[in-house]
Structure formats: C-alpha cells, structure tokens
Amino acid sequence: MSKSNYTAIARRYAEAVVAGDIPTGRWVRLACRRQIDDLVRFKGKGSPYRFNPALTDRAGRPFTPADNVCAFIERLPHVKGPLAGQPIRLEPWQVFILTTVFGWVKLDGKRRFRRAYVEVPRGNGKALDVETLIPTPQGFKRMADIQVGDQVFDERGQVCNVTAVSEIQHNRPCFQVTFSTGESLIADEQHEWLTRAHVDQPASSDTEAA
C-alpha cells in the first residue's frame, strides 16, 4: 500500500459500503455516506474545510495529514502475536477511519474533528485449514473459497454475512482437534477452544467447540 493511495483506498471503501458491496451496520454506512457527501460539498475557496491539503510543519517540511498518519502507522511493527516484528498493514476500513478523522482541516490549519468515537469488536478471526468445509445456505464451501459478502451459518445456526477475510497464512503451527462426535479439523495454535474433559477420558478425546 503506497502513501499516495491512502485517500483513494478510503474512497473506494466508502463507496463500496454505500453501494452495499461491503456489509456493515447502519452507523458505518452513515459515516461513509457523510464522507462522500462532504467531499462533494466542501470544495472551493469559500469552503470552511479542506480534505488532505498540502501543509507545512513547523520545520517547513511539506506533509498531507491523511497520508502521513497512515504512512506513519504502517512503519510501526506488531509487538506481539504471530505477526510480531512485522510492519502493520492497514485494512481499508482502518484507512477510512484515519483519513476521515485526520484528513479534514480547517482554514487555520487545525483539524476539523478533534474527537472521534470508534467502536471495534475484539478480534475473533481464528485460522483453520483452508480445506475446512464451512456450512452455507448454498451447501458446504471450502474455507479458502469464502469471500466477503458470502453468507454462512454462525454458531447458533443463523445466517450471517462474511464482512472480512484474512490472507492465507503459511507455515503456521497447527493442531488437529477431535470432537466427541469423532469428527476432526486442523486449527492454528492461536485458535482458542472451550473444552470439557471427563475424569476417565483424555481431554483430547472429548473436546467441544463453544
């Protein structure tokens, strides 16, 4: 992801959300709609706001606020987990948040938005073997074939929308998990499972997924 593409990535994300190509909640759709409308509304010399203008810092160095904050974050490394030491790579929705909050500038050079509320669920994506079969309303599909916008069954048997898909991870430590039904699957070592062990049986032969 290059520095010059951040605002374009954010714009494409917002347009995809508004068009319904990316399933989201009501507040995300409204935020994307507002950003698209504001980009059209606030233009010209009479506008009280500018989006991602070329500015100069106190040392006289040029910068663009939306691009710079994203570029700075992508220079930072992950500090823990399987990606520890690797540089952070922002997802489009993260680029949208950062460019929207930091990109709008008033005529005096100060930011339009001084405070933002961002609510993000805890990371629940757990890696499984790409050959794992996932139940969908159209039948079983390989994990590797699941795409954003697809529908799958959740843990309660309800149909839900796939809103994000991670990249395929290679050479990860994995374990075979065997359920009390005799079925088994291959899961990444970071995948957490709720298990129950009987006193007279090994825990590995009586595990259940929450």
Short mmCIF file of C-alpha atoms in Angstrom, two decimals:
data_model
loop_
_atom_site.label_atom_id
_atom_site.label_comp_id
_atom_site.label_asym_id
_atom_site.label_seq_id
_atom_site.Cartn_x
_atom_site.Cartn_y
_atom_site.Cartn_z
CA MET A 1 0.00 0.00 0.00
CA SER A 2 1.73 3.18 -1.11
CA LYS A 3 1.45 6.50 0.62
CA SER A 4 -0.22 8.19 -2.37
CA ASN A 5 -3.04 5.63 -2.43
CA TYR A 6 -4.45 6.04 1.08
CA THR A 7 -7.21 8.52 0.25
CA ALA A 8 -8.14 6.52 -2.85
CA ILE A 9 -8.38 3.33 -0.78
CA ALA A 10 -10.61 5.10 1.74
CA ARG A 11 -12.84 6.50 -1.02
CA ARG A 12 -13.25 3.09 -2.64
CA TYR A 13 -14.11 1.55 0.73
CA ALA A 14 -16.75 4.21 1.45
CA GLU A 15 -18.31 3.82 -1.98
CA ALA A 16 -18.41 0.03 -1.61
CA VAL A 17 -20.14 0.34 1.76
CA VAL A 18 -22.73 2.80 0.46
CA ALA A 19 -23.36 0.60 -2.59
CA GLY A 20 -23.94 -2.40 -0.35
CA ASP A 21 -20.95 -4.33 -1.68
CA ILE A 22 -19.45 -4.45 1.83
CA PRO A 23 -21.99 -5.46 4.52
CA THR A 24 -21.88 -3.10 7.50
CA GLY A 25 -24.08 -1.70 10.23
CA ARG A 26 -26.18 1.45 9.97
CA TRP A 27 -23.66 3.79 11.62
CA VAL A 28 -20.81 2.73 9.36
CA ARG A 29 -22.98 3.31 6.30
CA LEU A 30 -23.93 6.77 7.57
CA ALA A 31 -20.28 7.65 8.23
CA CYS A 32 -19.32 6.59 4.72
CA ARG A 33 -22.25 8.47 3.20
CA ARG A 34 -21.30 11.62 5.11
CA GLN A 35 -17.69 11.42 3.97
CA ILE A 36 -18.68 11.04 0.33
CA ASP A 37 -21.15 13.91 0.61
CA ASP A 38 -18.61 16.14 2.38
CA LEU A 39 -16.02 15.56 -0.33
CA VAL A 40 -18.52 17.00 -2.82
CA ARG A 41 -19.88 19.70 -0.52
CA PHE A 42 -16.66 21.23 0.78
CA LYS A 43 -14.77 22.40 -2.26
CA GLY A 44 -13.53 25.77 -3.45
CA LYS A 45 -12.10 28.83 -1.76
CA GLY A 46 -15.27 29.54 0.18
CA SER A 47 -15.28 26.19 1.92
CA PRO A 48 -14.57 26.16 5.69
CA TYR A 49 -12.77 22.81 5.37
CA ARG A 50 -10.21 21.20 3.11
CA PHE A 51 -9.56 17.49 2.77
CA ASN A 52 -5.97 16.23 2.89
CA PRO A 53 -4.39 19.52 1.75
CA ALA A 54 -0.65 20.04 1.33
CA LEU A 55 0.52 21.64 4.57
CA THR A 56 3.86 22.64 6.09
CA ASP A 57 5.01 21.71 9.58
CA ARG A 58 6.93 23.97 11.94
CA ALA A 59 10.21 22.92 10.40
CA GLY A 60 8.96 23.89 6.95
CA ARG A 61 8.54 20.30 5.75
CA PRO A 62 5.54 19.57 3.50
CA PHE A 63 3.02 16.91 4.50
CA THR A 64 -0.53 15.82 3.85
CA PRO A 65 -2.34 14.93 7.09
CA ALA A 66 -4.37 11.91 5.92
CA ASP A 67 -1.49 10.33 4.02
CA ASN A 68 1.11 10.98 6.69
CA VAL A 69 -0.78 9.42 9.58
CA CYS A 70 -1.42 6.22 7.61
CA ALA A 71 2.16 6.06 6.36
CA PHE A 72 3.44 6.55 9.92
CA ILE A 73 1.30 3.73 11.32
CA GLU A 74 2.43 1.35 8.59
CA ARG A 75 6.02 1.98 9.65
CA LEU A 76 5.24 0.59 13.10
CA PRO A 77 5.71 -3.13 13.87
CA HIS A 78 3.36 -5.56 15.54
CA VAL A 79 4.60 -6.11 19.10
CA LYS A 80 3.03 -9.49 19.86
CA GLY A 81 1.31 -12.48 18.31
CA PRO A 82 2.25 -14.40 15.16
CA LEU A 83 2.97 -11.13 13.31
CA ALA A 84 5.35 -9.76 15.96
CA GLY A 85 8.14 -7.76 14.33
CA GLN A 86 6.34 -7.41 11.01
CA PRO A 87 5.13 -3.95 9.89
CA ILE A 88 1.47 -3.11 10.39
CA ARG A 89 -0.65 -3.22 7.24
CA LEU A 90 -3.83 -1.20 7.49
CA GLU A 91 -7.13 -2.63 6.29
CA PRO A 92 -9.33 -0.40 4.07
CA TRP A 93 -11.77 0.25 6.92
CA GLN A 94 -8.89 1.41 9.11
CA VAL A 95 -7.60 3.67 6.35
CA PHE A 96 -11.10 5.13 6.03
CA ILE A 97 -11.26 5.97 9.75
CA LEU A 98 -7.80 7.52 9.87
CA THR A 99 -8.12 9.57 6.70
CA THR A 100 -11.57 10.84 7.68
CA VAL A 101 -10.51 11.91 11.18
CA PHE A 102 -7.11 13.39 10.30
CA GLY A 103 -7.69 14.45 6.70
CA TRP A 104 -10.19 17.25 7.22
CA VAL A 105 -8.50 20.56 8.06
CA LYS A 106 -9.94 24.00 8.81
CA LEU A 107 -8.65 27.18 7.19
CA ASP A 108 -6.42 27.88 10.21
CA GLY A 109 -4.67 24.54 9.75
CA LYS A 110 -6.32 22.85 12.71
CA ARG A 111 -8.22 19.60 12.35
CA ARG A 112 -11.95 19.69 11.74
CA PHE A 113 -12.54 16.70 14.02
CA ARG A 114 -10.90 16.98 17.42
CA ARG A 115 -12.56 13.91 18.89
CA ALA A 116 -13.74 10.64 17.35
CA TYR A 117 -15.61 7.61 18.66
CA VAL A 118 -14.52 4.30 17.18
CA GLU A 119 -16.04 1.01 18.29
CA VAL A 120 -14.43 -2.18 17.01
CA PRO A 121 -15.21 -5.75 18.16
CA ARG A 122 -12.43 -7.85 19.59
CA GLY A 123 -10.51 -9.95 17.10
CA ASN A 124 -12.49 -13.14 16.62
CA GLY A 125 -10.98 -14.43 13.40
CA LYS A 126 -9.39 -17.82 14.08
CA ALA A 127 -7.37 -19.65 11.48
CA LEU A 128 -8.48 -23.04 10.18
CA ASP A 129 -7.10 -25.26 7.45
CA VAL A 130 -8.07 -23.85 4.04
CA GLU A 131 -9.70 -27.18 3.21
CA THR A 132 -12.12 -26.93 6.15
CA LEU A 133 -15.74 -27.18 4.96
CA ILE A 134 -17.93 -24.25 6.04
CA PRO A 135 -21.76 -24.60 6.10
CA THR A 136 -23.55 -22.02 3.96
CA PRO A 137 -27.15 -21.67 2.74
CA GLN A 138 -25.91 -22.99 -0.63
CA GLY A 139 -24.16 -26.01 0.88
CA PHE A 140 -20.65 -26.60 2.19
CA LYS A 141 -17.78 -24.46 0.85
CA ARG A 142 -14.04 -24.68 1.41
CA MET A 143 -12.64 -22.12 3.83
CA ALA A 144 -10.33 -20.93 1.03
CA ASP A 145 -13.35 -20.19 -1.22
CA ILE A 146 -15.21 -17.99 1.28
CA GLN A 147 -15.28 -14.33 0.22
CA VAL A 148 -16.53 -11.05 1.66
CA GLY A 149 -20.27 -10.79 1.05
CA ASP A 150 -20.88 -14.54 1.26
CA GLN A 151 -23.39 -15.92 3.74
CA VAL A 152 -22.55 -18.66 6.24
CA PHE A 153 -24.18 -20.21 9.29
CA ASP A 154 -22.97 -18.95 12.66
CA GLU A 155 -22.57 -20.93 15.89
CA ARG A 156 -26.33 -20.64 16.57
CA GLY A 157 -27.31 -21.87 13.14
CA GLN A 158 -28.33 -18.39 11.98
CA VAL A 159 -27.36 -17.00 8.59
CA CYS A 160 -24.77 -14.22 8.85
CA ASN A 161 -22.71 -12.19 6.37
CA VAL A 162 -18.97 -12.50 5.90
CA THR A 163 -17.55 -9.00 6.39
CA ALA A 164 -13.81 -9.75 6.29
CA VAL A 165 -11.46 -12.47 5.09
CA SER A 166 -7.84 -12.76 6.19
CA GLU A 167 -4.91 -13.60 3.99
CA ILE A 168 -3.81 -17.24 3.89
CA GLN A 169 -1.11 -17.86 6.49
CA HIS A 170 1.70 -20.24 5.64
CA ASN A 171 3.98 -22.39 7.82
CA ARG A 172 1.92 -21.83 10.97
CA PRO A 173 1.99 -24.29 13.92
CA CYS A 174 -1.30 -26.22 13.80
CA PHE A 175 -3.10 -28.93 15.76
CA GLN A 176 -5.73 -31.49 14.91
CA VAL A 177 -8.82 -31.01 17.07
CA THR A 178 -11.06 -34.06 17.51
CA PHE A 179 -14.64 -33.61 18.71
CA SER A 180 -16.76 -36.00 20.77
CA THR A 181 -18.61 -36.90 17.55
CA GLY A 182 -15.39 -38.33 16.10
CA GLU A 183 -15.08 -35.50 13.57
CA SER A 184 -11.86 -33.53 13.46
CA LEU A 185 -10.30 -30.46 11.86
CA ILE A 186 -6.96 -28.69 11.65
CA ALA A 187 -6.70 -25.37 13.53
CA ASP A 188 -3.98 -22.79 14.06
CA GLU A 189 -2.37 -22.88 17.51
CA GLN A 190 -3.84 -19.41 18.23
CA HIS A 191 -7.39 -20.76 17.82
CA GLU A 192 -8.94 -20.97 21.27
CA TRP A 193 -11.45 -23.73 22.10
CA LEU A 194 -13.74 -24.32 25.06
CA THR A 195 -13.11 -27.91 26.14
CA ARG A 196 -14.58 -30.33 28.67
CA ALA A 197 -12.67 -33.37 29.91
CA HIS A 198 -14.13 -36.36 31.75
CA VAL A 199 -12.04 -37.79 34.55
CA ASP A 200 -11.91 -41.22 32.92
CA GLN A 201 -11.06 -39.96 29.42
CA PRO A 202 -8.18 -37.95 27.94
CA ALA A 203 -9.14 -34.33 27.25
CA SER A 204 -8.16 -34.73 23.61
CA SER A 205 -10.91 -37.28 23.00
CA ASP A 206 -13.73 -35.19 24.44
CA THR A 207 -13.44 -31.65 23.21
CA GLU A 208 -16.29 -29.39 22.21
CA ALA A 209 -16.32 -26.12 20.38
CA ALA A 210 -18.11 -23.25 22.06
#
